[in-house]
Amino acid sequence: MLSPTRSSAEAILKTVVTTVSTILQESTSAIAERKEESNDADDSEPSKKKFKDDTEVETSAAKTIYPPQPRLLKKRKVCVSFGYCGAGYFGLQRNAKDKIHRTIEDELVEAFVKVDAIPQAHADDMSKMCFQRAARTDKGVSAVANLVSLKLSPLENLTQLVNDQLPKQIRMFGVKRVAASFNSKNSCDARTYIYILPTYAFCPIEEITSESYRITAEVLQLVKDVSSEYLGSHNFHNFTSGKKFTDPSARRHIFSINRKILINHNFILCLIIAIVRGIASRDTIQQAYNADKIDIPKAPPLGLVLEKLHYDRYDKKFGNDGQHEPLTWEDAQTEITTFKEEIIVPHIIKKEITDKSYPFS
């Protein structure tokens, strides 16, 4: 028989064991419920992980991996020197909406897009890349070295990359960074043109014209004398297409004319030919500077070539500032001369022989 004290102790112990068992059962039930809730959550959204800096990231089940993107080069204001034989193209200037009449700039701009120098959006809207040409040339006219200014990505070996995309009758000679204010047209001080033509074009009207005619020293001197009347500043509205006498851009200055290679426009050349041959009087030149309209025909565009652009003022201001270079392209002169002598001049001579742009008369 147990004493009262021992009976009380056993009763207390029994009560404690029962209480602990109840707590354990409730704890196990709560853990099971939390596990079920966790499983339900896994079905609805991905779980989260945290780095030591408490930054939340998605687990691999929901993570999207993107391919690395190429680093885009910052676009720079540059100028591009290039030459072309105008045969087969509808002039230089591009019209992005015209898909029929192919121009020189179509080839050039599309080459820039192909090498990722400019995006397609800039080719579709050329104002987005601040595109400007130095001198616009018409259908059939060639250029030894023209120039455009624009914003593009300065890729390594850009000249070679672009030339690989161009036809052989169009060549890029180089690219240079220019000042933000540079405009290839407005910054140009002067343009030099050459005109290649057969000597029988100057045959006097009283003589029988033939391919065997060779210009005499007297006739060559007359060409020089007549050409000298163009020197200086004059209003050349009669030597342009559509310009009025009051148009400020009709006033031009001719610095020099070489008697072996006639410089400037084919309107001017045609009048020189007419005077030398005896078809027009010599005072026609002075009359053409006046306001009255005179109908002056154009010489064939085949022999007209833009040979050089002059940026003397720009070179003086920016050419040696430590950030920019003079726009003289001396390092590309060999390529420029070769292109002229092997592509442009042979084409003009061959085309003149076959087509007779200066017919016998």
PDB file of N, CA and C in Angstrom, residues 251-326:
ATOM      1  N   ARG A 251      24.639  83.419-107.925  1.00  0.00           N
ATOM      2  CA  ARG A 251      25.893  84.169-108.008  1.00  0.00           C
ATOM      3  C   ARG A 251      27.046  83.285-107.555  1.00  0.00           C
ATOM      4  N   ARG A 252      27.976  83.032-108.440  1.00  0.00           N
ATOM      5  CA  ARG A 252      29.108  82.152-108.164  1.00  0.00           C
ATOM      6  C   ARG A 252      30.420  82.842-108.508  1.00  0.00           C
ATOM      7  N   HIS A 253      31.503  82.266-107.998  1.00  0.00           N
ATOM      8  CA  HIS A 253      32.842  82.806-108.274  1.00  0.00           C
ATOM      9  C   HIS A 253      33.696  81.692-108.872  1.00  0.00           C
ATOM     10  N   ILE A 254      34.252  81.935-110.044  1.00  0.00           N
ATOM     11  CA  ILE A 254      35.162  80.987-110.680  1.00  0.00           C
ATOM     12  C   ILE A 254      36.586  81.473-110.458  1.00  0.00           C
ATOM     13  N   PHE A 255      37.398  80.630-109.840  1.00  0.00           N
ATOM     14  CA  PHE A 255      38.758  81.010-109.493  1.00  0.00           C
ATOM     15  C   PHE A 255      39.728  80.823-110.655  1.00  0.00           C
ATOM     16  N   SER A 256      39.589  79.719-111.380  1.00  0.00           N
ATOM     17  CA  SER A 256      40.537  79.462-112.455  1.00  0.00           C
ATOM     18  C   SER A 256      39.939  78.493-113.470  1.00  0.00           C
ATOM     19  N   ILE A 257      40.438  78.580-114.697  1.00  0.00           N
ATOM     20  CA  ILE A 257      40.063  77.658-115.759  1.00  0.00           C
ATOM     21  C   ILE A 257      41.338  77.244-116.471  1.00  0.00           C
ATOM     22  N   ASN A 258      41.558  75.947-116.544  1.00  0.00           N
ATOM     23  CA  ASN A 258      42.738  75.414-117.212  1.00  0.00           C
ATOM     24  C   ASN A 258      42.394  75.106-118.660  1.00  0.00           C
ATOM     25  N   ARG A 259      43.243  75.506-119.572  1.00  0.00           N
ATOM     26  CA  ARG A 259      42.921  75.357-120.991  1.00  0.00           C
ATOM     27  C   ARG A 259      42.976  73.904-121.459  1.00  0.00           C
ATOM     28  N   LYS A 260      43.653  73.053-120.668  1.00  0.00           N
ATOM     29  CA  LYS A 260      43.709  71.648-121.061  1.00  0.00           C
ATOM     30  C   LYS A 260      42.504  70.877-120.526  1.00  0.00           C
ATOM     31  N   ILE A 261      42.099  71.227-119.314  1.00  0.00           N
ATOM     32  CA  ILE A 261      40.927  70.587-118.716  1.00  0.00           C
ATOM     33  C   ILE A 261      39.981  71.698-118.291  1.00  0.00           C
ATOM     34  N   LEU A 262      38.832  71.750-118.891  1.00  0.00           N
ATOM     35  CA  LEU A 262      37.888  72.832-118.620  1.00  0.00           C
ATOM     36  C   LEU A 262      37.173  72.579-117.304  1.00  0.00           C
ATOM     37  N   ILE A 263      37.149  73.594-116.466  1.00  0.00           N
ATOM     38  CA  ILE A 263      36.602  73.445-115.127  1.00  0.00           C
ATOM     39  C   ILE A 263      35.249  74.139-115.023  1.00  0.00           C
ATOM     40  N   ASN A 264      34.333  73.502-114.374  1.00  0.00           N
ATOM     41  CA  ASN A 264      33.002  73.949-113.994  1.00  0.00           C
ATOM     42  C   ASN A 264      31.927  73.251-114.788  1.00  0.00           C
ATOM     43  N   HIS A 265      30.831  73.921-115.069  1.00  0.00           N
ATOM     44  CA  HIS A 265      29.605  73.248-115.472  1.00  0.00           C
ATOM     45  C   HIS A 265      29.502  73.059-116.971  1.00  0.00           C
ATOM     46  N   ASN A 266      28.676  72.047-117.381  1.00  0.00           N
ATOM     47  CA  ASN A 266      28.551  71.766-118.812  1.00  0.00           C
ATOM     48  C   ASN A 266      27.715  72.802-119.561  1.00  0.00           C
ATOM     49  N   PHE A 267      26.950  73.658-118.864  1.00  0.00           N
ATOM     50  CA  PHE A 267      26.314  74.805-119.531  1.00  0.00           C
ATOM     51  C   PHE A 267      27.406  75.753-120.044  1.00  0.00           C
ATOM     52  N   ILE A 268      28.361  76.029-119.152  1.00  0.00           N
ATOM     53  CA  ILE A 268      29.463  76.930-119.492  1.00  0.00           C
ATOM     54  C   ILE A 268      30.277  76.380-120.651  1.00  0.00           C
ATOM     55  N   LEU A 269      30.580  75.087-120.572  1.00  0.00           N
ATOM     56  CA  LEU A 269      31.376  74.470-121.620  1.00  0.00           C
ATOM     57  C   LEU A 269      30.685  74.544-122.975  1.00  0.00           C
ATOM     58  N   CYS A 270      29.388  74.319-122.981  1.00  0.00           N
ATOM     59  CA  CYS A 270      28.663  74.325-124.251  1.00  0.00           C
ATOM     60  C   CYS A 270      28.749  75.686-124.938  1.00  0.00           C
ATOM     61  N   LEU A 271      28.666  76.762-124.156  1.00  0.00           N
ATOM     62  CA  LEU A 271      28.769  78.090-124.746  1.00  0.00           C
ATOM     63  C   LEU A 271      30.189  78.361-125.244  1.00  0.00           C
ATOM     64  N   ILE A 272      31.193  77.865-124.535  1.00  0.00           N
ATOM     65  CA  ILE A 272      32.570  78.010-124.997  1.00  0.00           C
ATOM     66  C   ILE A 272      32.731  77.326-126.358  1.00  0.00           C
ATOM     67  N   ILE A 273      32.206  76.111-126.485  1.00  0.00           N
ATOM     68  CA  ILE A 273      32.297  75.372-127.745  1.00  0.00           C
ATOM     69  C   ILE A 273      31.614  76.139-128.875  1.00  0.00           C
ATOM     70  N   ALA A 274      30.426  76.673-128.570  1.00  0.00           N
ATOM     71  CA  ALA A 274      29.667  77.402-129.598  1.00  0.00           C
ATOM     72  C   ALA A 274      30.421  78.640-130.074  1.00  0.00           C
ATOM     73  N   ILE A 275      31.068  79.351-129.152  1.00  0.00           N
ATOM     74  CA  ILE A 275      31.819  80.558-129.516  1.00  0.00           C
ATOM     75  C   ILE A 275      33.077  80.197-130.308  1.00  0.00           C
ATOM     76  N   VAL A 276      33.814  79.187-129.845  1.00  0.00           N
ATOM     77  CA  VAL A 276      35.053  78.784-130.521  1.00  0.00           C
ATOM     78  C   VAL A 276      34.753  78.281-131.937  1.00  0.00           C
ATOM     79  N   ARG A 277      33.663  77.574-132.103  1.00  0.00           N
ATOM     80  CA  ARG A 277      33.327  77.040-133.430  1.00  0.00           C
ATOM     81  C   ARG A 277      32.758  78.120-134.355  1.00  0.00           C
ATOM     82  N   GLY A 278      32.342  79.259-133.782  1.00  0.00           N
ATOM     83  CA  GLY A 278      31.776  80.319-134.605  1.00  0.00           C
ATOM     84  C   GLY A 278      30.270  80.277-134.710  1.00  0.00           C
ATOM     85  N   ILE A 279      29.609  79.518-133.852  1.00  0.00           N
ATOM     86  CA  ILE A 279      28.150  79.413-133.869  1.00  0.00           C
ATOM     87  C   ILE A 279      27.517  80.554-133.080  1.00  0.00           C
ATOM     88  N   ALA A 280      28.169  81.013-132.012  1.00  0.00           N
ATOM     89  CA  ALA A 280      27.657  82.106-131.177  1.00  0.00           C
ATOM     90  C   ALA A 280      28.704  83.199-131.095  1.00  0.00           C
ATOM     91  N   SER A 281      28.254  84.437-130.867  1.00  0.00           N
ATOM     92  CA  SER A 281      29.186  85.563-130.747  1.00  0.00           C
ATOM     93  C   SER A 281      29.786  85.590-129.344  1.00  0.00           C
ATOM     94  N   ARG A 282      30.941  86.199-129.245  1.00  0.00           N
ATOM     95  CA  ARG A 282      31.677  86.194-127.991  1.00  0.00           C
ATOM     96  C   ARG A 282      30.993  87.017-126.903  1.00  0.00           C
ATOM     97  N   ASP A 283      30.229  88.032-127.284  1.00  0.00           N
ATOM     98  CA  ASP A 283      29.574  88.861-126.270  1.00  0.00           C
ATOM     99  C   ASP A 283      28.377  88.155-125.623  1.00  0.00           C
ATOM    100  N   THR A 284      28.056  86.948-126.062  1.00  0.00           N
ATOM    101  CA  THR A 284      26.951  86.189-125.462  1.00  0.00           C
ATOM    102  C   THR A 284      27.208  85.904-123.994  1.00  0.00           C
ATOM    103  N   ILE A 285      28.460  85.723-123.617  1.00  0.00           N
ATOM    104  CA  ILE A 285      28.788  85.433-122.222  1.00  0.00           C
ATOM    105  C   ILE A 285      28.382  86.595-121.328  1.00  0.00           C
ATOM    106  N   GLN A 286      28.784  87.815-121.703  1.00  0.00           N
ATOM    107  CA  GLN A 286      28.445  88.990-120.902  1.00  0.00           C
ATOM    108  C   GLN A 286      26.930  89.210-120.860  1.00  0.00           C
ATOM    109  N   GLN A 287      26.251  88.949-121.965  1.00  0.00           N
ATOM    110  CA  GLN A 287      24.792  89.083-122.000  1.00  0.00           C
ATOM    111  C   GLN A 287      24.128  88.082-121.052  1.00  0.00           C
ATOM    112  N   ALA A 288      24.732  86.916-120.921  1.00  0.00           N
ATOM    113  CA  ALA A 288      24.146  85.874-120.076  1.00  0.00           C
ATOM    114  C   ALA A 288      24.186  86.230-118.595  1.00  0.00           C
ATOM    115  N   TYR A 289      25.047  87.148-118.202  1.00  0.00           N
ATOM    116  CA  TYR A 289      25.120  87.559-116.803  1.00  0.00           C
ATOM    117  C   TYR A 289      23.985  88.513-116.422  1.00  0.00           C
ATOM    118  N   ASN A 290      23.297  89.063-117.403  1.00  0.00           N
ATOM    119  CA  ASN A 290      22.210  90.008-117.144  1.00  0.00           C
ATOM    120  C   ASN A 290      20.924  89.276-116.783  1.00  0.00           C
ATOM    121  N   ALA A 291      19.896  90.053-116.448  1.00  0.00           N
ATOM    122  CA  ALA A 291      18.635  89.471-115.975  1.00  0.00           C
ATOM    123  C   ALA A 291      17.854  88.777-117.078  1.00  0.00           C
ATOM    124  N   ASP A 292      18.030  89.209-118.335  1.00  0.00           N
ATOM    125  CA  ASP A 292      17.278  88.604-119.437  1.00  0.00           C
ATOM    126  C   ASP A 292      17.611  87.121-119.567  1.00  0.00           C
ATOM    127  N   LYS A 293      16.582  86.341-119.867  1.00  0.00           N
ATOM    128  CA  LYS A 293      16.757  84.900-120.008  1.00  0.00           C
ATOM    129  C   LYS A 293      17.307  84.561-121.391  1.00  0.00           C
ATOM    130  N   ILE A 294      18.382  83.763-121.411  1.00  0.00           N
ATOM    131  CA  ILE A 294      18.996  83.291-122.653  1.00  0.00           C
ATOM    132  C   ILE A 294      19.013  81.772-122.623  1.00  0.00           C
ATOM    133  N   ASP A 295      18.585  81.186-123.705  1.00  0.00           N
ATOM    134  CA  ASP A 295      18.539  79.726-123.780  1.00  0.00           C
ATOM    135  C   ASP A 295      19.911  79.184-124.171  1.00  0.00           C
ATOM    136  N   ILE A 296      20.590  78.603-123.188  1.00  0.00           N
ATOM    137  CA  ILE A 296      21.917  78.034-123.417  1.00  0.00           C
ATOM    138  C   ILE A 296      21.819  76.514-123.281  1.00  0.00           C
ATOM    139  N   PRO A 297      22.111  75.769-124.331  1.00  0.00           N
ATOM    140  CA  PRO A 297      22.035  74.296-124.236  1.00  0.00           C
ATOM    141  C   PRO A 297      23.121  73.736-123.338  1.00  0.00           C
ATOM    142  N   LYS A 298      22.893  72.530-122.860  1.00  0.00           N
ATOM    143  CA  LYS A 298      23.875  71.856-122.015  1.00  0.00           C
ATOM    144  C   LYS A 298      24.756  70.954-122.861  1.00  0.00           C
ATOM    145  N   ALA A 299      26.016  70.870-122.474  1.00  0.00           N
ATOM    146  CA  ALA A 299      26.900  69.873-123.075  1.00  0.00           C
ATOM    147  C   ALA A 299      26.516  68.505-122.515  1.00  0.00           C
ATOM    148  N   PRO A 300      26.798  67.422-123.215  1.00  0.00           N
ATOM    149  CA  PRO A 300      26.464  66.078-122.728  1.00  0.00           C
ATOM    150  C   PRO A 300      27.050  65.820-121.338  1.00  0.00           C
ATOM    151  N   PRO A 301      26.314  65.158-120.456  1.00  0.00           N
ATOM    152  CA  PRO A 301      26.803  64.934-119.089  1.00  0.00           C
ATOM    153  C   PRO A 301      27.932  63.910-119.002  1.00  0.00           C
ATOM    154  N   LEU A 302      28.145  63.140-120.057  1.00  0.00           N
ATOM    155  CA  LEU A 302      29.116  62.048-120.010  1.00  0.00           C
ATOM    156  C   LEU A 302      30.490  62.493-119.532  1.00  0.00           C
ATOM    157  N   GLY A 303      31.007  63.595-120.056  1.00  0.00           N
ATOM    158  CA  GLY A 303      32.379  63.996-119.741  1.00  0.00           C
ATOM    159  C   GLY A 303      32.544  64.799-118.476  1.00  0.00           C
ATOM    160  N   LEU A 304      31.447  65.158-117.803  1.00  0.00           N
ATOM    161  CA  LEU A 304      31.536  65.999-116.605  1.00  0.00           C
ATOM    162  C   LEU A 304      31.902  65.156-115.387  1.00  0.00           C
ATOM    163  N   VAL A 305      32.928  65.588-114.659  1.00  0.00           N
ATOM    164  CA  VAL A 305      33.410  64.846-113.490  1.00  0.00           C
ATOM    165  C   VAL A 305      33.718  65.814-112.354  1.00  0.00           C
ATOM    166  N   LEU A 306      33.164  65.560-111.182  1.00  0.00           N
ATOM    167  CA  LEU A 306      33.539  66.313-109.977  1.00  0.00           C
ATOM    168  C   LEU A 306      34.866  65.754-109.490  1.00  0.00           C
ATOM    169  N   GLU A 307      35.900  66.595-109.518  1.00  0.00           N
ATOM    170  CA  GLU A 307      37.242  66.091-109.210  1.00  0.00           C
ATOM    171  C   GLU A 307      37.670  66.336-107.775  1.00  0.00           C
ATOM    172  N   LYS A 308      37.324  67.489-107.200  1.00  0.00           N
ATOM    173  CA  LYS A 308      37.856  67.804-105.873  1.00  0.00           C
ATOM    174  C   LYS A 308      36.949  68.772-105.134  1.00  0.00           C
ATOM    175  N   LEU A 309      36.907  68.620-103.806  1.00  0.00           N
ATOM    176  CA  LEU A 309      36.184  69.532-102.927  1.00  0.00           C
ATOM    177  C   LEU A 309      37.197  70.275-102.066  1.00  0.00           C
ATOM    178  N   HIS A 310      36.915  71.535-101.786  1.00  0.00           N
ATOM    179  CA  HIS A 310      37.857  72.367-101.025  1.00  0.00           C
ATOM    180  C   HIS A 310      37.212  72.814 -99.707  1.00  0.00           C
ATOM    181  N   TYR A 311      37.894  72.507 -98.593  1.00  0.00           N
ATOM    182  CA  TYR A 311      37.413  72.877 -97.256  1.00  0.00           C
ATOM    183  C   TYR A 311      38.486  73.686 -96.521  1.00  0.00           C
ATOM    184  N   ASP A 312      38.964  74.725 -97.154  1.00  0.00           N
ATOM    185  CA  ASP A 312      40.069  75.509 -96.603  1.00  0.00           C
ATOM    186  C   ASP A 312      39.722  76.162 -95.270  1.00  0.00           C
ATOM    187  N   ARG A 313      38.552  76.773 -95.183  1.00  0.00           N
ATOM    188  CA  ARG A 313      38.173  77.448 -93.938  1.00  0.00           C
ATOM    189  C   ARG A 313      37.994  76.456 -92.795  1.00  0.00           C
ATOM    190  N   TYR A 314      37.350  75.330 -93.072  1.00  0.00           N
ATOM    191  CA  TYR A 314      37.165  74.310 -92.037  1.00  0.00           C
ATOM    192  C   TYR A 314      38.511  73.760 -91.578  1.00  0.00           C
ATOM    193  N   ASP A 315      39.390  73.460 -92.536  1.00  0.00           N
ATOM    194  CA  ASP A 315      40.701  72.912 -92.184  1.00  0.00           C
ATOM    195  C   ASP A 315      41.509  73.885 -91.333  1.00  0.00           C
ATOM    196  N   LYS A 316      41.379  75.166 -91.626  1.00  0.00           N
ATOM    197  CA  LYS A 316      42.120  76.172 -90.863  1.00  0.00           C
ATOM    198  C   LYS A 316      41.621  76.239 -89.421  1.00  0.00           C
ATOM    199  N   LYS A 317      40.332  76.063 -89.233  1.00  0.00           N
ATOM    200  CA  LYS A 317      39.745  76.194 -87.904  1.00  0.00           C
ATOM    201  C   LYS A 317      39.819  74.896 -87.095  1.00  0.00           C
ATOM    202  N   PHE A 318      39.569  73.754 -87.742  1.00  0.00           N
ATOM    203  CA  PHE A 318      39.471  72.495 -87.010  1.00  0.00           C
ATOM    204  C   PHE A 318      40.537  71.459 -87.393  1.00  0.00           C
ATOM    205  N   GLY A 319      41.219  71.668 -88.509  1.00  0.00           N
ATOM    206  CA  GLY A 319      42.107  70.632 -89.025  1.00  0.00           C
ATOM    207  C   GLY A 319      43.241  70.230 -88.118  1.00  0.00           C
ATOM    208  N   ASN A 320      43.683  71.141 -87.240  1.00  0.00           N
ATOM    209  CA  ASN A 320      44.813  70.853 -86.354  1.00  0.00           C
ATOM    210  C   ASN A 320      44.475  71.170 -84.904  1.00  0.00           C
ATOM    211  N   ASP A 321      43.234  70.902 -84.507  1.00  0.00           N
ATOM    212  CA  ASP A 321      42.815  71.210 -83.133  1.00  0.00           C
ATOM    213  C   ASP A 321      43.066  70.055 -82.171  1.00  0.00           C
ATOM    214  N   GLY A 322      43.656  68.969 -82.668  1.00  0.00           N
ATOM    215  CA  GLY A 322      43.955  67.832 -81.809  1.00  0.00           C
ATOM    216  C   GLY A 322      42.866  66.780 -81.787  1.00  0.00           C
ATOM    217  N   GLN A 323      41.677  67.102 -82.285  1.00  0.00           N
ATOM    218  CA  GLN A 323      40.567  66.156 -82.305  1.00  0.00           C
ATOM    219  C   GLN A 323      40.126  65.789 -83.726  1.00  0.00           C
ATOM    220  N   HIS A 324      40.430  66.654 -84.678  1.00  0.00           N
ATOM    221  CA  HIS A 324      39.985  66.445 -86.048  1.00  0.00           C
ATOM    222  C   HIS A 324      41.169  66.517 -87.009  1.00  0.00           C
ATOM    223  N   GLU A 325      40.920  66.102 -88.253  1.00  0.00           N
ATOM    224  CA  GLU A 325      41.960  66.096 -89.273  1.00  0.00           C
ATOM    225  C   GLU A 325      41.562  66.993 -90.438  1.00  0.00           C
ATOM    226  N   PRO A 326      42.539  67.500 -91.195  1.00  0.00           N
ATOM    227  CA  PRO A 326      42.201  68.240 -92.413  1.00  0.00           C
ATOM    228  C   PRO A 326      41.513  67.312 -93.421  1.00  0.00           C
TER     229      PRO A 326
END
